[in-house]
């Protein structure tokens, strides 16, 4: 099973998936940096991270 990567947003109320399906973790990390700027509201405990997950392709 190939591994895919998704960009996650951690907030005080839980975790939200922002984007699924990256094949390249470096590409996901680059996009996550952009999303961090978009979603960072200066609140402690909020952060964006990249998470691997298996796919059934």
Short mmCIF file of C-alpha atoms in Angstrom, two decimals:
data_model
loop_
_atom_site.label_atom_id
_atom_site.label_comp_id
_atom_site.label_asym_id
_atom_site.label_seq_id
_atom_site.Cartn_x
_atom_site.Cartn_y
_atom_site.Cartn_z
CA UNK A 1 0.00 0.00 0.00
CA UNK A 2 1.41 3.38 -0.96
CA UNK A 3 1.57 6.08 1.64
CA UNK A 4 -0.11 9.41 1.07
CA UNK A 5 0.21 12.57 3.11
CA UNK A 6 -2.41 14.96 4.39
CA UNK A 7 -2.23 18.41 5.92
CA UNK A 8 -3.91 18.69 9.30
CA UNK A 9 -4.91 21.70 11.39
CA UNK A 10 -4.80 21.29 15.17
CA UNK A 11 -7.05 23.70 17.05
CA UNK A 12 -8.35 24.02 20.59
CA UNK A 13 -11.53 22.21 19.53
CA UNK A 14 -9.89 19.32 17.68
CA UNK A 15 -8.18 18.30 14.47
CA UNK A 16 -9.33 19.19 10.96
CA UNK A 17 -8.06 17.74 7.67
CA UNK A 18 -7.23 20.56 5.27
CA UNK A 19 -5.89 18.66 2.24
CA UNK A 20 -5.63 14.90 1.48
CA UNK A 21 -3.75 12.95 -1.15
CA UNK A 22 -0.19 14.22 -1.44
CA UNK A 23 2.23 11.65 -2.82
CA UNK A 24 5.28 13.77 -1.94
CA UNK A 25 5.81 14.75 1.71
CA UNK A 26 8.01 17.71 0.70
CA UNK A 27 5.22 19.15 -1.45
CA UNK A 28 2.79 18.69 1.43
CA UNK A 29 5.21 20.44 3.80
CA UNK A 30 5.58 23.39 1.43
CA UNK A 31 1.81 23.77 1.14
CA UNK A 32 1.47 23.37 4.91
CA UNK A 33 3.73 26.39 5.41
CA UNK A 34 1.39 28.46 3.24
CA UNK A 35 -1.63 27.17 5.15
CA UNK A 36 0.03 27.92 8.47
CA UNK A 37 0.15 31.59 7.45
CA UNK A 38 -3.51 31.44 6.35
CA UNK A 39 -4.83 29.63 9.43
CA UNK A 40 -2.51 30.96 12.14
CA UNK A 41 -4.63 33.29 14.23
CA UNK A 42 -2.06 33.72 17.00
CA UNK A 43 -3.90 31.29 19.26
CA UNK A 44 -1.80 29.03 21.47
CA UNK A 45 -2.14 25.38 20.53
CA UNK A 46 -3.09 25.98 16.90
CA UNK A 47 -0.72 24.50 14.38
CA UNK A 48 -0.60 22.84 10.97
CA UNK A 49 1.23 19.55 10.42
CA UNK A 50 1.71 16.84 7.80
CA UNK A 51 0.52 13.33 8.60
CA UNK A 52 1.17 10.14 6.59
CA UNK A 53 -1.64 7.65 6.02
CA UNK A 54 -1.86 4.36 4.09
CA UNK A 55 -4.04 4.09 1.00
CA UNK A 56 -5.64 1.06 -0.60
CA UNK A 57 -4.51 1.88 -4.14
#
